[in-house]
CSV table of C-alpha atoms in Angstrom, one decimal:
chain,number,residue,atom,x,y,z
Y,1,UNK,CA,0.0,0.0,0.0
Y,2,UNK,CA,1.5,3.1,-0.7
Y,3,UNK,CA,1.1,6.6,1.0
Y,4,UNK,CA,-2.0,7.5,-1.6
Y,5,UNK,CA,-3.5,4.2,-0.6
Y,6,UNK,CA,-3.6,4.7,2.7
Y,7,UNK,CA,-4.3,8.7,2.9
Y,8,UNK,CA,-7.7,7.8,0.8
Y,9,UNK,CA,-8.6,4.8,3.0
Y,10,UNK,CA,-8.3,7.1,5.9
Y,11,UNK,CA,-10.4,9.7,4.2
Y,12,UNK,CA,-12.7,7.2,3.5
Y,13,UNK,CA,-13.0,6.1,7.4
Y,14,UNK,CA,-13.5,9.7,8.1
Y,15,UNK,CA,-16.3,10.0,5.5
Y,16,UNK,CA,-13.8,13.0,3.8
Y,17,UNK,CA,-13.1,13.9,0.6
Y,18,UNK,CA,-9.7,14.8,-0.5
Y,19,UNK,CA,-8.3,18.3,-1.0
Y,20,UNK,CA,-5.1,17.9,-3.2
Y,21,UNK,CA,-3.0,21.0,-3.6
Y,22,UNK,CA,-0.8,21.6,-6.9
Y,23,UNK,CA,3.0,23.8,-6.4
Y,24,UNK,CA,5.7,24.2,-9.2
Y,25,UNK,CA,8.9,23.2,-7.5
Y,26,UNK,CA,10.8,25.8,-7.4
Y,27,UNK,CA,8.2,28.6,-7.7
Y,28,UNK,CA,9.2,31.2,-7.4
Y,29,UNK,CA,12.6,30.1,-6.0
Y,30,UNK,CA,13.8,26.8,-4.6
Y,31,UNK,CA,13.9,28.5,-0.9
Y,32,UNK,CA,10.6,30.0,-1.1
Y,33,UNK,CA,9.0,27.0,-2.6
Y,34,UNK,CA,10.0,24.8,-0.1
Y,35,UNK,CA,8.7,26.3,2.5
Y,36,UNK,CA,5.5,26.4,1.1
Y,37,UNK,CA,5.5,23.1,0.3
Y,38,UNK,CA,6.8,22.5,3.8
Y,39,UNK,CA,3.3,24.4,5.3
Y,40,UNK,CA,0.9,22.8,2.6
Y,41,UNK,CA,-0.3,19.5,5.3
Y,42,UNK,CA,-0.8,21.6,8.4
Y,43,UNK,CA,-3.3,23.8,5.5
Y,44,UNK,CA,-5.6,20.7,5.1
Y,45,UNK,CA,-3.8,19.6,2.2
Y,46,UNK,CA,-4.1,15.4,1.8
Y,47,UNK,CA,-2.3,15.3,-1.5
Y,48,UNK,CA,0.9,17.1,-2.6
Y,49,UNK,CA,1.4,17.6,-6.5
Y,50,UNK,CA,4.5,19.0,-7.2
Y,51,UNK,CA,5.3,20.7,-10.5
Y,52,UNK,CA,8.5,19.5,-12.1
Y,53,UNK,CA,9.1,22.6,-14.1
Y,54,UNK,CA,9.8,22.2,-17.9
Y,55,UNK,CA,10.8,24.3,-21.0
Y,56,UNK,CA,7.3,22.9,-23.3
Y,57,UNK,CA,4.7,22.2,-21.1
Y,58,UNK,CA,2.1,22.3,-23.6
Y,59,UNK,CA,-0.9,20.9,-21.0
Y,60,UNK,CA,-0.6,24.0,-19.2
Y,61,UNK,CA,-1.6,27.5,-19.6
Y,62,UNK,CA,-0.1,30.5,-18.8
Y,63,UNK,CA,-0.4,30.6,-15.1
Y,64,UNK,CA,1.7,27.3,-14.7
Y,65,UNK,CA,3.8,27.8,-17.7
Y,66,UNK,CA,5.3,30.6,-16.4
Y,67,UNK,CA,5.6,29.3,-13.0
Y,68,UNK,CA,7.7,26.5,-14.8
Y,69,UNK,CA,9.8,29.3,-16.4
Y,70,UNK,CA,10.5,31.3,-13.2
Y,71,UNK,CA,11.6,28.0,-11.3
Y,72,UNK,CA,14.0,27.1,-14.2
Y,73,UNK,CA,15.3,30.6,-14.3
Y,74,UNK,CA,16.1,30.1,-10.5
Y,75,UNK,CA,18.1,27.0,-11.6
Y,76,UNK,CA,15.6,24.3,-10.6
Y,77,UNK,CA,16.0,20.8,-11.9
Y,78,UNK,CA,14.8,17.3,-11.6
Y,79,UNK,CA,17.5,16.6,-9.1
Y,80,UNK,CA,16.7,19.5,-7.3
Y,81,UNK,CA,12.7,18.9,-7.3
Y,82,UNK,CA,13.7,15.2,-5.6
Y,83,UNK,CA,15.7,17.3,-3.7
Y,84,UNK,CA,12.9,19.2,-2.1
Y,85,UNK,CA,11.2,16.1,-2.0
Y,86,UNK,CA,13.8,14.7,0.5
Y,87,UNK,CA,13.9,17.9,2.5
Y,88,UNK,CA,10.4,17.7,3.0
Y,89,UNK,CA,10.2,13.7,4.2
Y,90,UNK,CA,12.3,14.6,6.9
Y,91,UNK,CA,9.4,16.3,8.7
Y,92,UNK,CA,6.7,14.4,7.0
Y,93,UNK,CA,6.5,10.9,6.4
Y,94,UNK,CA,2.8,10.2,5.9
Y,95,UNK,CA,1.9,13.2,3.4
Y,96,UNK,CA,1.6,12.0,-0.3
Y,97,UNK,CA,3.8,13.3,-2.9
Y,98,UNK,CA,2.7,13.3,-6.6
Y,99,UNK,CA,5.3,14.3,-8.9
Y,100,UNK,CA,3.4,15.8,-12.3
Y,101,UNK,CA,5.5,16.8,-15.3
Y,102,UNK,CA,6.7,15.6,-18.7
Y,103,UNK,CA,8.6,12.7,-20.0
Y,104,UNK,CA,11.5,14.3,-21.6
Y,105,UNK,CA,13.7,15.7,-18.1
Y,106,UNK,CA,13.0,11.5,-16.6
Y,107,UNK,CA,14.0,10.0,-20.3
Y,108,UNK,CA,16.9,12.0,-20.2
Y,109,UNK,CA,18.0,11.0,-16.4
Y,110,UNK,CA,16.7,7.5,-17.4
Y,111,UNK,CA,14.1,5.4,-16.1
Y,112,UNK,CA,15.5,2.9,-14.0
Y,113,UNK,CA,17.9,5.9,-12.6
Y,114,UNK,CA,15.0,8.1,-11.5
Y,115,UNK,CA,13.0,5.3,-10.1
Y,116,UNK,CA,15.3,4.6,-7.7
Y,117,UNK,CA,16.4,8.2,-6.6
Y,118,UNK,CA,12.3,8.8,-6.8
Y,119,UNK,CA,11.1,6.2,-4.1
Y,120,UNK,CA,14.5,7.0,-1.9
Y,121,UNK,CA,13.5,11.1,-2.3
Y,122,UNK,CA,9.4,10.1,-0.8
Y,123,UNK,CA,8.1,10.5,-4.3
Y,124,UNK,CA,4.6,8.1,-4.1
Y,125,UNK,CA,3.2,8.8,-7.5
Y,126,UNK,CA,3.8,9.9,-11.3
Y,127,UNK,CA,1.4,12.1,-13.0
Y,128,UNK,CA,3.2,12.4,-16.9
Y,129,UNK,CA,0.8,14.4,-18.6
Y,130,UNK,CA,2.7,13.8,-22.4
Y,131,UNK,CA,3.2,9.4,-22.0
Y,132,UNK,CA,-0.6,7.5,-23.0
Y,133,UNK,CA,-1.5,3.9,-22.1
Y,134,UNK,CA,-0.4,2.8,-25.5
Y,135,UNK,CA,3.4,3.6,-24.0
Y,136,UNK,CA,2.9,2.2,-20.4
Y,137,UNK,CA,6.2,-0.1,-20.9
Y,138,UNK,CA,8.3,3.3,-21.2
Y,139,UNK,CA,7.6,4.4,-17.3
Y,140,UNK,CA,4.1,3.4,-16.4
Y,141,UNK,CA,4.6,-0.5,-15.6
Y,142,UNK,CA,8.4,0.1,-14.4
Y,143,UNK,CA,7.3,2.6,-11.5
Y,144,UNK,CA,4.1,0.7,-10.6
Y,145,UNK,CA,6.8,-2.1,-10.0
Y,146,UNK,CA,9.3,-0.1,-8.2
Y,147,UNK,CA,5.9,0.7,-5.9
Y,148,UNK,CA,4.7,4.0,-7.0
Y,149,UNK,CA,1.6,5.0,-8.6
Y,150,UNK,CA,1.1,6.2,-11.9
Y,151,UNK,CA,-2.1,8.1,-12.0
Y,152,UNK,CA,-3.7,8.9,-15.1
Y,153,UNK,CA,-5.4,11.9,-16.7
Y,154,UNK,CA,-9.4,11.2,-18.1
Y,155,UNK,CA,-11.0,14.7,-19.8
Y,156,UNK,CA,-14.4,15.6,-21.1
Y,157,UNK,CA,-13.6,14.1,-24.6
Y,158,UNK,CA,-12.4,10.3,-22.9
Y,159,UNK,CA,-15.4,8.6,-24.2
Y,160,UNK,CA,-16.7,4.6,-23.5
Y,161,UNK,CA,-14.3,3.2,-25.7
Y,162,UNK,CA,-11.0,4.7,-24.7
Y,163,UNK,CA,-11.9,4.9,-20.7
Y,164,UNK,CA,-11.1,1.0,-20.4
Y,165,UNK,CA,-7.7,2.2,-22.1
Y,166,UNK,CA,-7.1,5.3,-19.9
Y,167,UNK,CA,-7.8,3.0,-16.9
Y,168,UNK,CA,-5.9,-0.1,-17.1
Y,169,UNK,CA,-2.7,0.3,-15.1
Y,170,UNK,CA,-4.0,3.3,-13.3
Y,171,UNK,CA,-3.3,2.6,-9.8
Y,172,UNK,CA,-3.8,5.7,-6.4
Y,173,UNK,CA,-6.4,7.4,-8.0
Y,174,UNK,CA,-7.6,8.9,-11.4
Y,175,UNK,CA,-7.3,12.4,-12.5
Y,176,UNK,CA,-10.2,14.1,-14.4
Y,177,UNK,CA,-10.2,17.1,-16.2
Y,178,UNK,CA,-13.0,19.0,-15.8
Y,179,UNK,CA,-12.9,20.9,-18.8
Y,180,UNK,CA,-11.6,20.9,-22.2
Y,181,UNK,CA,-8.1,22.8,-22.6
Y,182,UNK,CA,-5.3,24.0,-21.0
Y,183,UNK,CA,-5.2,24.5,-17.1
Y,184,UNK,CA,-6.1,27.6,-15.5
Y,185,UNK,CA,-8.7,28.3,-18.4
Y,186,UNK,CA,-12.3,27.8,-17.2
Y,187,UNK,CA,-14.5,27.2,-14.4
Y,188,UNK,CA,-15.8,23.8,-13.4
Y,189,UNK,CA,-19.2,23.0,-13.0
Y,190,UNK,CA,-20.8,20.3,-10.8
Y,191,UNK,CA,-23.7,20.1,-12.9
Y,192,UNK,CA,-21.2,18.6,-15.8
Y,193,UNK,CA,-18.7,17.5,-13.9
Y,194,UNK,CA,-21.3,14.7,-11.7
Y,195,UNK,CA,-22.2,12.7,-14.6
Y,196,UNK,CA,-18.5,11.9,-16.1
Y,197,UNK,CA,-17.5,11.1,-12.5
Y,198,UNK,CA,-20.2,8.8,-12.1
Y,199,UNK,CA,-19.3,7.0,-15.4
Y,200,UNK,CA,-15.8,6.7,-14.9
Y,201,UNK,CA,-16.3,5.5,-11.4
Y,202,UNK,CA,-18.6,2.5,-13.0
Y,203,UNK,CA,-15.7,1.3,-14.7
Y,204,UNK,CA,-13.1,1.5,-11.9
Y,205,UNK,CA,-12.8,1.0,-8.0
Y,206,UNK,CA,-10.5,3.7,-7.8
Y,207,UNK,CA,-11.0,7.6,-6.3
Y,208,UNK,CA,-11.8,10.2,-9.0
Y,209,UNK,CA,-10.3,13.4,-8.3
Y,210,UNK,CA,-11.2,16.6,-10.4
Y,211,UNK,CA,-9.1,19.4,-11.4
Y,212,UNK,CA,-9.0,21.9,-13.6
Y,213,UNK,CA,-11.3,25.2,-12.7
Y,214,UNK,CA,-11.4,25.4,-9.0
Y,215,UNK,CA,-10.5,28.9,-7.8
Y,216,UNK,CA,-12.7,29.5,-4.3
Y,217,UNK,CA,-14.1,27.3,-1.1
Y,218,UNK,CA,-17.5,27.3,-2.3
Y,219,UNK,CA,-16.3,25.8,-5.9
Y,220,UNK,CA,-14.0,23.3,-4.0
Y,221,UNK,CA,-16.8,22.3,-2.3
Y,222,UNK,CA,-19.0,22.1,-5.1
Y,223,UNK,CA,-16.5,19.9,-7.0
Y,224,UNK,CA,-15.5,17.7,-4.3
Y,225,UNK,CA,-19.2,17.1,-3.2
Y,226,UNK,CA,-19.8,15.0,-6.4
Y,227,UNK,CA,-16.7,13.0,-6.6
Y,228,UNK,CA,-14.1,11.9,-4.2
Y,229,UNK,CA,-12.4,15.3,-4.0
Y,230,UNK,CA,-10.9,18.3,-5.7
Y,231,UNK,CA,-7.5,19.4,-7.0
Y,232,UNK,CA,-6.4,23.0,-7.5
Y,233,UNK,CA,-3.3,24.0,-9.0
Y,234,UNK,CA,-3.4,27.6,-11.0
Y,235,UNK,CA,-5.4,29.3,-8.3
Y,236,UNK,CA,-2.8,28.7,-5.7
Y,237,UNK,CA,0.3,29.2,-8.4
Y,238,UNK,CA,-1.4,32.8,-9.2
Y,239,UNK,CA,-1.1,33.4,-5.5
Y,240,UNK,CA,2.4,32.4,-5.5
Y,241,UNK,CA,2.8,34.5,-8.7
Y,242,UNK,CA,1.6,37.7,-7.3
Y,243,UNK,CA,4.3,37.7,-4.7
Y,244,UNK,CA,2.4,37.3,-1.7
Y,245,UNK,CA,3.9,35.8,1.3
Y,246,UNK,CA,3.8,32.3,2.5
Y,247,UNK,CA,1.6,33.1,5.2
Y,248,UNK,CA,-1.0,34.6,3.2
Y,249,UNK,CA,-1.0,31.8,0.6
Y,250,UNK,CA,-1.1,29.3,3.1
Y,251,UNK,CA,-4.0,30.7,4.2
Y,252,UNK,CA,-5.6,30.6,1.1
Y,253,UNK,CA,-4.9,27.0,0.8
Y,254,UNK,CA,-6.4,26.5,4.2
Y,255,UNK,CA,-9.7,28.4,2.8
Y,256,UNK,CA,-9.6,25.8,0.1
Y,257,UNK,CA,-9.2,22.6,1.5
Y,258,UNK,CA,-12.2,24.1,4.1
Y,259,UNK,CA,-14.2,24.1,1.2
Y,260,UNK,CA,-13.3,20.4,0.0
Y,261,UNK,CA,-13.6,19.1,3.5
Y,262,UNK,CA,-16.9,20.3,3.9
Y,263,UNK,CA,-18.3,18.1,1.4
């Protein structure tokens, strides 16, 4: 069982639903970031995602992308994002870590390389936005073996005959996308958002978590109210982005995970 397993079968006892909080490593510099990252659990947060900052990430929109560019221009790398990862495990053992990014900065550490400096950094699962199921050999299969997750993206336009496809090898919990696009571009609804959660959770036994679109408490509430929580990542990175301190976004993020928790 790994750290996802076991935070959602506790939220399950509880009768909660999961508040999972998005942070580009990094953003806006490594020392900064960290703490942040550091204060995210004692918010409410149940899930860390941590952005592994890249030069193309073409699933994002402007909030994230340049949230990816300001960490890179403050040196940040893989090695330093596993880095943080480590720093962070030393005060937190129980807290899951999602690492979401591209394939490009792991293919060119190498798989079997990163695997191992992953799981010895606290790293529980792998959200790679750019690999589908028809590459799962690549990094999908090799980290589910080395004992992390690898979590899986559905969207608006996964229909009935590519969902079985999306969800074999999914493992922790599965990702939708509220909306069609790039992050940070819409608002989600419940009203749309109830029915896709209900039909992908037909076809699996594993949580649904939505992102994309949530900005406030009442929307994270919303959202997590008909699935099994809510994810927000470009609200909290515009926080980040405006320069206000950790305190204040913490706060925020607190507000947030309120909202979720309340479902």
């Amino acid at each position: 069982m790994t750290r996802i397993d076991a935070k959602f079968a506790e939220l399950k006892a509880q009768g909660k639903k999961a508040f999972v909080a998005y942070v580009m490593a990094g953003d806006p510099d490594v020392e900064k970031s960290l703490e942040i990252v550091k204060a995210l659990p004692g918010a409410g947060v149940d899930i860390i995602e941590l952005g592994l900052p890249f030069t193309d990430p073409m699933a994002d929109g402007p909030t994230i992308q340049l949230a990816g560019q300001r960490a890179l221009d403050h040196g940040m790398t893989l090695q330093k994002t596993l880095d943080m990862a480590a720093e962070f495990r030393k005060g937190d053992d129980t807290t899951p870590i999602v690492l979401m990014g591209y394939y490009n900065p792991i293919y060119s550490r190498g798989v079997d390389k990163f695997l191992v400096d992953a799981v010895e950094a606290g790293i529980d699962g792998l959200i790679i936005v750019d690999l589908p199921p028809e590459e799962d050999d690549e990094l999908c299969i090799p980290a589910q073996k080395a004992g992390m997750n690898f979590i899986r993206l559905a969207t608006p336009t996964t229909d009935d005959k590519r969902l079985p496809k999306v969800l074999t090898n999914t493992s922790g919990f599965v990702y939708y996308v509220s909306i069609t696009g790039i992050t940070g571009a819409a608002a989600a609804s419940g009203a749309d958002v109830a029915p896709e959660v209900a039909r992908i959770k037909a076809k699996t036994d594993l949580p649904v978590i939505v992102g994309f679109g949530v900005r406030t408490p009442e929307k994270a509430q919303e959202i997590a109210s008909v699935a099994d929580g809510t994810v927000v990542g470009s609200a909290i990175v515009n926080e980040i982005a405006q320069g206000k301190s950790v305190d204040e976004i913490i706060a925020y993020v607190a507000a947030l995970a309120e909202g979720a928790h309340r479902a």
